[in-house]
Amino acid sequence: MTTVLPEDLLPGLDAETRKVFTLRPNRLLLVGPIAVALVATLITALMSGRYDPTGQPLTGAATIGLYLALVAVFVAAALLGIGVTGGEYKRKTMALTALFAPDRDRLVIAKYAAVAGIALVVAVVAEVVAMLVLAAAGRGKFEFGWPLLEVLGAGLLVAMCWAVLGAGIGLLLRTTGAAVWLVLGWAFVLEPLIWLVAKGFGAGGLTTVLPVSSTVAGVSAGSFDEAEVFAPTPAALVVLLLWTIAVGAAGWWDLRNRDL
């Protein structure tokens, strides 16, 4: 059987995937974004008016539910990543897991690949559900064109990035509670405050290198081009990838070099 991954990684990847789906809270976490995609997209599709090419977002007001679904996907992906790594430390099972792994490098790769793959699947399902709802209840209220395709494609990439970011943070902090508070607090409180303060001092452009700013810009398909706190979409995705690589590498280094 031909796979895109080396055969020696497959047992670890299979084990990490099974761990995720064995726990009921994880299954509920992964179903959440799909439910949001269904309900939120249906509500915005029914309540919005006809598509306005000059309105916001560029894809049409009916697609706001899709954006809400993507936010839910990104949050779930980050929390899943935290649970897969920080959860091992919380349950004091990381040492045992590392003992049965070929080496710590393969263990980290398996964890990152598992959470990224699962996040990708959840994002695909959520987007498909949202698009089916839009097709059924939002005819004439959105435009199926390049901007919407950009949103859908970027959403898949960003979901995988946040899964790896969460896993890397879980490895660094070695706990779930602090990691969850850090991610949610930064994403929904601290970084938005930084945007406001930086914009007030006329330095809003400096915030384009922050992870949440790059996330919003990456999936907005140019809807916020005039906002100085958001970079253009291609550049924003590159910034988020750099954050993912940096945090993922830091978590990898921590697992390799610190005692378990």
PDB file of C-alpha atoms in Angstrom:
ATOM      1  CA  MET A   1       0.000   0.000   0.000  1.00  0.00           C
ATOM      2  CA  THR A   2       1.363   3.393  -1.046  1.00  0.00           C
ATOM      3  CA  THR A   3       1.069   6.278   1.426  1.00  0.00           C
ATOM      4  CA  VAL A   4       2.361   9.833   1.544  1.00  0.00           C
ATOM      5  CA  LEU A   5       3.949   9.146   4.941  1.00  0.00           C
ATOM      6  CA  PRO A   6       6.859   6.822   5.761  1.00  0.00           C
ATOM      7  CA  GLU A   7       5.637   3.421   6.872  1.00  0.00           C
ATOM      8  CA  ASP A   8       7.382   3.678  10.241  1.00  0.00           C
ATOM      9  CA  LEU A   9       5.182   6.682  11.095  1.00  0.00           C
ATOM     10  CA  LEU A  10       1.891   4.938  10.389  1.00  0.00           C
ATOM     11  CA  PRO A  11       1.624   2.973  13.683  1.00  0.00           C
ATOM     12  CA  GLY A  12       2.171   6.140  15.718  1.00  0.00           C
ATOM     13  CA  LEU A  13      -0.257   8.111  13.582  1.00  0.00           C
ATOM     14  CA  ASP A  14      -2.864   5.385  13.947  1.00  0.00           C
ATOM     15  CA  ALA A  15      -2.362   5.274  17.723  1.00  0.00           C
ATOM     16  CA  GLU A  16      -2.683   9.051  18.102  1.00  0.00           C
ATOM     17  CA  THR A  17      -5.810   9.137  15.950  1.00  0.00           C
ATOM     18  CA  ARG A  18      -7.403   6.365  17.991  1.00  0.00           C
ATOM     19  CA  LYS A  19      -6.617   8.254  21.200  1.00  0.00           C
ATOM     20  CA  VAL A  20      -8.530  11.269  19.904  1.00  0.00           C
ATOM     21  CA  PHE A  21     -11.675   9.389  18.964  1.00  0.00           C
ATOM     22  CA  THR A  22     -11.643   7.162  22.040  1.00  0.00           C
ATOM     23  CA  LEU A  23     -12.440  10.104  24.322  1.00  0.00           C
ATOM     24  CA  ARG A  24     -16.057  11.287  24.231  1.00  0.00           C
ATOM     25  CA  PRO A  25     -15.195  14.965  24.927  1.00  0.00           C
ATOM     26  CA  ASN A  26     -13.024  14.963  21.815  1.00  0.00           C
ATOM     27  CA  ARG A  27     -15.837  13.578  19.692  1.00  0.00           C
ATOM     28  CA  LEU A  28     -18.210  16.247  20.992  1.00  0.00           C
ATOM     29  CA  LEU A  29     -15.578  18.925  20.368  1.00  0.00           C
ATOM     30  CA  LEU A  30     -15.209  17.857  16.749  1.00  0.00           C
ATOM     31  CA  VAL A  31     -18.949  17.723  16.111  1.00  0.00           C
ATOM     32  CA  GLY A  32     -19.418  21.263  17.464  1.00  0.00           C
ATOM     33  CA  PRO A  33     -18.094  23.170  14.417  1.00  0.00           C
ATOM     34  CA  ILE A  34     -20.272  21.097  12.096  1.00  0.00           C
ATOM     35  CA  ALA A  35     -23.344  21.981  14.150  1.00  0.00           C
ATOM     36  CA  VAL A  36     -22.312  25.644  14.060  1.00  0.00           C
ATOM     37  CA  ALA A  37     -21.918  25.422  10.283  1.00  0.00           C
ATOM     38  CA  LEU A  38     -25.442  24.071   9.927  1.00  0.00           C
ATOM     39  CA  VAL A  39     -27.245  26.404  12.322  1.00  0.00           C
ATOM     40  CA  ALA A  40     -25.286  29.636  11.814  1.00  0.00           C
ATOM     41  CA  THR A  41     -25.247  29.399   8.028  1.00  0.00           C
ATOM     42  CA  LEU A  42     -28.963  28.639   7.918  1.00  0.00           C
ATOM     43  CA  ILE A  43     -29.760  31.657  10.102  1.00  0.00           C
ATOM     44  CA  THR A  44     -27.595  34.104   8.151  1.00  0.00           C
ATOM     45  CA  ALA A  45     -28.780  32.728   4.814  1.00  0.00           C
ATOM     46  CA  LEU A  46     -32.431  33.194   5.757  1.00  0.00           C
ATOM     47  CA  MET A  47     -31.998  36.623   7.362  1.00  0.00           C
ATOM     48  CA  SER A  48     -29.712  38.268   4.800  1.00  0.00           C
ATOM     49  CA  GLY A  49     -30.841  40.191   1.739  1.00  0.00           C
ATOM     50  CA  ARG A  50     -29.800  39.902  -1.876  1.00  0.00           C
ATOM     51  CA  TYR A  51     -26.103  39.798  -2.677  1.00  0.00           C
ATOM     52  CA  ASP A  52     -24.512  43.248  -2.743  1.00  0.00           C
ATOM     53  CA  PRO A  53     -21.175  43.396  -4.620  1.00  0.00           C
ATOM     54  CA  THR A  54     -20.199  46.508  -2.640  1.00  0.00           C
ATOM     55  CA  GLY A  55     -21.138  45.093   0.770  1.00  0.00           C
ATOM     56  CA  GLN A  56     -19.151  43.314   3.450  1.00  0.00           C
ATOM     57  CA  PRO A  57     -18.021  40.614   3.467  1.00  0.00           C
ATOM     58  CA  LEU A  58     -17.156  40.379  -0.218  1.00  0.00           C
ATOM     59  CA  THR A  59     -18.735  36.939  -0.413  1.00  0.00           C
ATOM     60  CA  GLY A  60     -22.124  38.237   0.759  1.00  0.00           C
ATOM     61  CA  ALA A  61     -23.862  38.654   4.108  1.00  0.00           C
ATOM     62  CA  ALA A  62     -25.359  35.179   3.765  1.00  0.00           C
ATOM     63  CA  THR A  63     -21.883  33.692   4.195  1.00  0.00           C
ATOM     64  CA  ILE A  64     -21.363  35.166   7.664  1.00  0.00           C
ATOM     65  CA  GLY A  65     -22.491  31.810   9.054  1.00  0.00           C
ATOM     66  CA  LEU A  66     -19.659  30.172   7.118  1.00  0.00           C
ATOM     67  CA  TYR A  67     -17.159  32.495   8.793  1.00  0.00           C
ATOM     68  CA  LEU A  68     -18.627  31.672  12.208  1.00  0.00           C
ATOM     69  CA  ALA A  69     -18.279  27.983  11.387  1.00  0.00           C
ATOM     70  CA  LEU A  70     -14.629  28.513  10.476  1.00  0.00           C
ATOM     71  CA  VAL A  71     -14.014  30.291  13.784  1.00  0.00           C
ATOM     72  CA  ALA A  72     -15.529  27.271  15.544  1.00  0.00           C
ATOM     73  CA  VAL A  73     -13.286  24.967  13.509  1.00  0.00           C
ATOM     74  CA  PHE A  74     -10.150  26.933  14.415  1.00  0.00           C
ATOM     75  CA  VAL A  75     -11.021  26.969  18.123  1.00  0.00           C
ATOM     76  CA  ALA A  76     -11.802  23.251  18.098  1.00  0.00           C
ATOM     77  CA  ALA A  77      -8.556  22.531  16.233  1.00  0.00           C
ATOM     78  CA  ALA A  78      -6.487  24.461  18.776  1.00  0.00           C
ATOM     79  CA  LEU A  79      -8.227  22.806  21.722  1.00  0.00           C
ATOM     80  CA  LEU A  80      -7.775  19.395  20.116  1.00  0.00           C
ATOM     81  CA  GLY A  81      -4.063  20.029  19.686  1.00  0.00           C
ATOM     82  CA  ILE A  82      -3.759  21.107  23.313  1.00  0.00           C
ATOM     83  CA  GLY A  83      -5.611  18.011  24.468  1.00  0.00           C
ATOM     84  CA  VAL A  84      -3.442  15.627  22.446  1.00  0.00           C
ATOM     85  CA  THR A  85      -0.193  16.966  23.912  1.00  0.00           C
ATOM     86  CA  GLY A  86      -0.965  18.815  27.142  1.00  0.00           C
ATOM     87  CA  GLY A  87      -3.511  16.145  28.025  1.00  0.00           C
ATOM     88  CA  GLU A  88      -0.751  13.532  28.081  1.00  0.00           C
ATOM     89  CA  TYR A  89       1.094  15.533  30.726  1.00  0.00           C
ATOM     90  CA  LYS A  90      -2.088  16.141  32.697  1.00  0.00           C
ATOM     91  CA  ARG A  91      -2.809  12.400  32.810  1.00  0.00           C
ATOM     92  CA  LYS A  92       0.910  11.682  33.378  1.00  0.00           C
ATOM     93  CA  THR A  93       1.019   9.339  30.376  1.00  0.00           C
ATOM     94  CA  MET A  94       3.562  11.143  28.190  1.00  0.00           C
ATOM     95  CA  ALA A  95       6.509   9.165  29.572  1.00  0.00           C
ATOM     96  CA  LEU A  96       4.713   5.883  28.846  1.00  0.00           C
ATOM     97  CA  THR A  97       3.719   7.051  25.374  1.00  0.00           C
ATOM     98  CA  ALA A  98       7.319   8.047  24.620  1.00  0.00           C
ATOM     99  CA  LEU A  99       8.545   4.692  25.929  1.00  0.00           C
ATOM    100  CA  PHE A 100       6.533   2.773  23.328  1.00  0.00           C
ATOM    101  CA  ALA A 101       7.332   5.198  20.479  1.00  0.00           C
ATOM    102  CA  PRO A 102      10.345   4.484  18.220  1.00  0.00           C
ATOM    103  CA  ASP A 103      11.777   7.855  19.249  1.00  0.00           C
ATOM    104  CA  ARG A 104      10.547  11.252  20.363  1.00  0.00           C
ATOM    105  CA  ASP A 105      10.908  12.761  16.908  1.00  0.00           C
ATOM    106  CA  ARG A 106       8.452  10.290  15.419  1.00  0.00           C
ATOM    107  CA  LEU A 107       6.157  10.762  18.403  1.00  0.00           C
ATOM    108  CA  VAL A 108       5.926  14.511  17.797  1.00  0.00           C
ATOM    109  CA  ILE A 109       5.444  14.046  14.060  1.00  0.00           C
ATOM    110  CA  ALA A 110       2.649  11.553  14.708  1.00  0.00           C
ATOM    111  CA  LYS A 111       0.894  13.909  17.113  1.00  0.00           C
ATOM    112  CA  TYR A 112       1.184  16.911  14.790  1.00  0.00           C
ATOM    113  CA  ALA A 113       0.086  14.901  11.758  1.00  0.00           C
ATOM    114  CA  ALA A 114      -2.867  13.378  13.608  1.00  0.00           C
ATOM    115  CA  VAL A 115      -4.281  16.664  14.884  1.00  0.00           C
ATOM    116  CA  ALA A 116      -3.659  18.440  11.570  1.00  0.00           C
ATOM    117  CA  GLY A 117      -5.347  15.649   9.631  1.00  0.00           C
ATOM    118  CA  ILE A 118      -8.351  15.533  11.930  1.00  0.00           C
ATOM    119  CA  ALA A 119      -8.671  19.327  11.828  1.00  0.00           C
ATOM    120  CA  LEU A 120      -8.578  19.181   8.032  1.00  0.00           C
ATOM    121  CA  VAL A 121     -11.387  16.621   7.925  1.00  0.00           C
ATOM    122  CA  VAL A 122     -13.543  18.633  10.338  1.00  0.00           C
ATOM    123  CA  ALA A 123     -12.938  21.798   8.301  1.00  0.00           C
ATOM    124  CA  VAL A 124     -13.891  20.043   5.065  1.00  0.00           C
ATOM    125  CA  VAL A 125     -17.107  18.664   6.554  1.00  0.00           C
ATOM    126  CA  ALA A 126     -18.029  22.027   8.105  1.00  0.00           C
ATOM    127  CA  GLU A 127     -17.445  23.831   4.815  1.00  0.00           C
ATOM    128  CA  VAL A 128     -19.427  21.268   2.831  1.00  0.00           C
ATOM    129  CA  VAL A 129     -22.344  21.558   5.263  1.00  0.00           C
ATOM    130  CA  ALA A 130     -22.216  25.362   5.097  1.00  0.00           C
ATOM    131  CA  MET A 131     -22.125  25.365   1.297  1.00  0.00           C
ATOM    132  CA  LEU A 132     -25.053  22.943   1.069  1.00  0.00           C
ATOM    133  CA  VAL A 133     -27.074  25.186   3.373  1.00  0.00           C
ATOM    134  CA  LEU A 134     -26.139  28.247   1.311  1.00  0.00           C
ATOM    135  CA  ALA A 135     -27.125  26.483  -1.896  1.00  0.00           C
ATOM    136  CA  ALA A 136     -30.493  25.525  -0.418  1.00  0.00           C
ATOM    137  CA  ALA A 137     -31.416  28.644   1.569  1.00  0.00           C
ATOM    138  CA  GLY A 138     -29.206  31.414   0.212  1.00  0.00           C
ATOM    139  CA  ARG A 139     -29.746  31.442  -3.534  1.00  0.00           C
ATOM    140  CA  GLY A 140     -29.036  34.880  -4.927  1.00  0.00           C
ATOM    141  CA  LYS A 141     -27.656  36.005  -1.571  1.00  0.00           C
ATOM    142  CA  PHE A 142     -23.998  35.109  -2.117  1.00  0.00           C
ATOM    143  CA  GLU A 143     -21.553  34.862  -4.976  1.00  0.00           C
ATOM    144  CA  PHE A 144     -19.825  31.582  -5.704  1.00  0.00           C
ATOM    145  CA  GLY A 145     -16.626  32.950  -7.155  1.00  0.00           C
ATOM    146  CA  TRP A 146     -12.918  33.289  -6.526  1.00  0.00           C
ATOM    147  CA  PRO A 147     -13.256  35.146  -3.181  1.00  0.00           C
ATOM    148  CA  LEU A 148     -15.425  32.369  -1.749  1.00  0.00           C
ATOM    149  CA  LEU A 149     -13.032  29.716  -3.032  1.00  0.00           C
ATOM    150  CA  GLU A 150     -10.215  31.638  -1.330  1.00  0.00           C
ATOM    151  CA  VAL A 151     -12.122  31.538   1.946  1.00  0.00           C
ATOM    152  CA  LEU A 152     -12.750  27.801   1.657  1.00  0.00           C
ATOM    153  CA  GLY A 153      -9.163  26.952   0.735  1.00  0.00           C
ATOM    154  CA  ALA A 154      -7.625  29.234   3.351  1.00  0.00           C
ATOM    155  CA  GLY A 155      -9.982  27.824   5.973  1.00  0.00           C
ATOM    156  CA  LEU A 156      -8.552  24.345   5.458  1.00  0.00           C
ATOM    157  CA  LEU A 157      -4.966  25.558   5.792  1.00  0.00           C
ATOM    158  CA  VAL A 158      -5.689  27.722   8.842  1.00  0.00           C
ATOM    159  CA  ALA A 159      -7.482  24.837  10.591  1.00  0.00           C
ATOM    160  CA  MET A 160      -4.383  22.658  10.278  1.00  0.00           C
ATOM    161  CA  CYS A 161      -2.158  25.506  11.441  1.00  0.00           C
ATOM    162  CA  TRP A 162      -4.178  26.083  14.612  1.00  0.00           C
ATOM    163  CA  ALA A 163      -4.193  22.356  15.374  1.00  0.00           C
ATOM    164  CA  VAL A 164      -0.385  22.308  15.284  1.00  0.00           C
ATOM    165  CA  LEU A 165      -0.207  25.605  17.199  1.00  0.00           C
ATOM    166  CA  GLY A 166      -2.371  24.116  19.941  1.00  0.00           C
ATOM    167  CA  ALA A 167      -0.292  20.942  20.042  1.00  0.00           C
ATOM    168  CA  GLY A 168       2.941  22.932  20.229  1.00  0.00           C
ATOM    169  CA  ILE A 169       1.624  25.112  23.049  1.00  0.00           C
ATOM    170  CA  GLY A 170       0.488  21.994  24.907  1.00  0.00           C
ATOM    171  CA  LEU A 171       3.999  20.556  24.646  1.00  0.00           C
ATOM    172  CA  LEU A 172       5.577  23.783  25.872  1.00  0.00           C
ATOM    173  CA  LEU A 173       3.263  24.394  28.838  1.00  0.00           C
ATOM    174  CA  ARG A 174       2.813  20.688  29.671  1.00  0.00           C
ATOM    175  CA  THR A 175      -0.741  21.249  30.847  1.00  0.00           C
ATOM    176  CA  THR A 176      -4.185  21.753  29.373  1.00  0.00           C
ATOM    177  CA  GLY A 177      -5.682  24.394  31.658  1.00  0.00           C
ATOM    178  CA  ALA A 178      -3.029  27.066  31.218  1.00  0.00           C
ATOM    179  CA  ALA A 179      -2.729  26.314  27.500  1.00  0.00           C
ATOM    180  CA  VAL A 180      -6.475  26.673  26.927  1.00  0.00           C
ATOM    181  CA  TRP A 181      -6.602  29.942  28.855  1.00  0.00           C
ATOM    182  CA  LEU A 182      -3.578  31.235  26.959  1.00  0.00           C
ATOM    183  CA  VAL A 183      -5.006  30.449  23.516  1.00  0.00           C
ATOM    184  CA  LEU A 184      -8.547  31.663  24.181  1.00  0.00           C
ATOM    185  CA  GLY A 185      -7.434  34.688  26.190  1.00  0.00           C
ATOM    186  CA  TRP A 186      -4.943  35.723  23.541  1.00  0.00           C
ATOM    187  CA  ALA A 187      -7.311  35.151  20.618  1.00  0.00           C
ATOM    188  CA  PHE A 188     -10.439  36.814  21.985  1.00  0.00           C
ATOM    189  CA  VAL A 189      -9.141  39.365  24.513  1.00  0.00           C
ATOM    190  CA  LEU A 190      -5.460  40.239  24.502  1.00  0.00           C
ATOM    191  CA  GLU A 191      -4.682  40.444  20.792  1.00  0.00           C
ATOM    192  CA  PRO A 192      -7.825  42.485  19.934  1.00  0.00           C
ATOM    193  CA  LEU A 193      -6.780  44.913  22.691  1.00  0.00           C
ATOM    194  CA  ILE A 194      -3.326  45.118  21.127  1.00  0.00           C
ATOM    195  CA  TRP A 195      -4.987  45.995  17.801  1.00  0.00           C
ATOM    196  CA  LEU A 196      -6.894  48.860  19.415  1.00  0.00           C
ATOM    197  CA  VAL A 197      -3.889  50.228  21.281  1.00  0.00           C
ATOM    198  CA  ALA A 198      -1.583  49.955  18.269  1.00  0.00           C
ATOM    199  CA  LYS A 199      -4.145  51.594  16.011  1.00  0.00           C
ATOM    200  CA  GLY A 200      -4.580  54.400  18.535  1.00  0.00           C
ATOM    201  CA  PHE A 201      -0.846  55.095  18.376  1.00  0.00           C
ATOM    202  CA  GLY A 202      -0.856  54.933  14.583  1.00  0.00           C
ATOM    203  CA  ALA A 203       1.090  51.668  14.549  1.00  0.00           C
ATOM    204  CA  GLY A 204      -1.662  49.293  13.481  1.00  0.00           C
ATOM    205  CA  GLY A 205       0.535  47.853  10.749  1.00  0.00           C
ATOM    206  CA  LEU A 206       2.763  46.242  13.370  1.00  0.00           C
ATOM    207  CA  THR A 207      -0.078  43.941  14.434  1.00  0.00           C
ATOM    208  CA  THR A 208      -0.226  42.250  11.027  1.00  0.00           C
ATOM    209  CA  VAL A 209       2.464  39.835  12.234  1.00  0.00           C
ATOM    210  CA  LEU A 210       0.318  38.525  15.104  1.00  0.00           C
ATOM    211  CA  PRO A 211      -1.338  35.092  14.766  1.00  0.00           C
ATOM    212  CA  VAL A 212      -4.997  36.069  15.130  1.00  0.00           C
ATOM    213  CA  SER A 213      -4.583  39.051  12.822  1.00  0.00           C
ATOM    214  CA  SER A 214      -3.053  36.791  10.187  1.00  0.00           C
ATOM    215  CA  THR A 215      -5.854  34.278  10.722  1.00  0.00           C
ATOM    216  CA  VAL A 216      -8.607  36.844  10.171  1.00  0.00           C
ATOM    217  CA  ALA A 217      -6.851  38.314   7.153  1.00  0.00           C
ATOM    218  CA  GLY A 218      -6.124  34.876   5.751  1.00  0.00           C
ATOM    219  CA  VAL A 219      -9.750  33.771   5.565  1.00  0.00           C
ATOM    220  CA  SER A 220     -11.374  37.118   4.777  1.00  0.00           C
ATOM    221  CA  ALA A 221     -10.555  37.073   1.045  1.00  0.00           C
ATOM    222  CA  GLY A 222      -9.704  40.768   1.079  1.00  0.00           C
ATOM    223  CA  SER A 223     -12.847  41.926   2.876  1.00  0.00           C
ATOM    224  CA  PHE A 224     -10.741  43.997   5.289  1.00  0.00           C
ATOM    225  CA  ASP A 225      -8.095  45.338   2.915  1.00  0.00           C
ATOM    226  CA  GLU A 226      -8.585  48.872   4.235  1.00  0.00           C
ATOM    227  CA  ALA A 227      -8.004  47.832   7.861  1.00  0.00           C
ATOM    228  CA  GLU A 228      -4.369  48.492   8.731  1.00  0.00           C
ATOM    229  CA  VAL A 229      -4.255  45.737  11.357  1.00  0.00           C
ATOM    230  CA  PHE A 230      -4.716  43.030   8.709  1.00  0.00           C
ATOM    231  CA  ALA A 231      -2.182  42.023   6.064  1.00  0.00           C
ATOM    232  CA  PRO A 232      -3.155  41.022   2.501  1.00  0.00           C
ATOM    233  CA  THR A 233      -4.430  37.447   2.361  1.00  0.00           C
ATOM    234  CA  PRO A 234      -1.377  35.693   0.826  1.00  0.00           C
ATOM    235  CA  ALA A 235       1.031  37.441   3.185  1.00  0.00           C
ATOM    236  CA  ALA A 236      -1.220  36.733   6.172  1.00  0.00           C
ATOM    237  CA  LEU A 237      -1.199  33.008   5.446  1.00  0.00           C
ATOM    238  CA  VAL A 238       2.597  33.042   5.221  1.00  0.00           C
ATOM    239  CA  VAL A 239       2.771  34.783   8.607  1.00  0.00           C
ATOM    240  CA  LEU A 240       0.483  32.171  10.156  1.00  0.00           C
ATOM    241  CA  LEU A 241       2.581  29.371   8.668  1.00  0.00           C
ATOM    242  CA  LEU A 242       5.695  30.930  10.211  1.00  0.00           C
ATOM    243  CA  TRP A 243       3.966  31.061  13.610  1.00  0.00           C
ATOM    244  CA  THR A 244       2.983  27.413  13.191  1.00  0.00           C
ATOM    245  CA  ILE A 245       6.516  26.365  12.295  1.00  0.00           C
ATOM    246  CA  ALA A 246       8.009  28.344  15.190  1.00  0.00           C
ATOM    247  CA  VAL A 247       5.621  27.082  17.871  1.00  0.00           C
ATOM    248  CA  GLY A 248       5.647  23.542  16.490  1.00  0.00           C
ATOM    249  CA  ALA A 249       9.446  23.477  16.451  1.00  0.00           C
ATOM    250  CA  ALA A 250       9.600  24.879  19.992  1.00  0.00           C
ATOM    251  CA  GLY A 251       7.262  22.163  21.242  1.00  0.00           C
ATOM    252  CA  TRP A 252       9.302  19.543  19.406  1.00  0.00           C
ATOM    253  CA  TRP A 253      12.535  20.829  20.982  1.00  0.00           C
ATOM    254  CA  ASP A 254      10.936  20.814  24.433  1.00  0.00           C
ATOM    255  CA  LEU A 255       9.857  17.185  24.160  1.00  0.00           C
ATOM    256  CA  ARG A 256      13.258  16.102  22.865  1.00  0.00           C
ATOM    257  CA  ASN A 257      15.384  17.890  25.451  1.00  0.00           C
ATOM    258  CA  ARG A 258      13.422  18.099  28.696  1.00  0.00           C
ATOM    259  CA  ASP A 259      12.747  15.284  31.118  1.00  0.00           C
ATOM    260  CA  LEU A 260       9.262  13.829  31.006  1.00  0.00           C
TER     261      LEU A 260
END
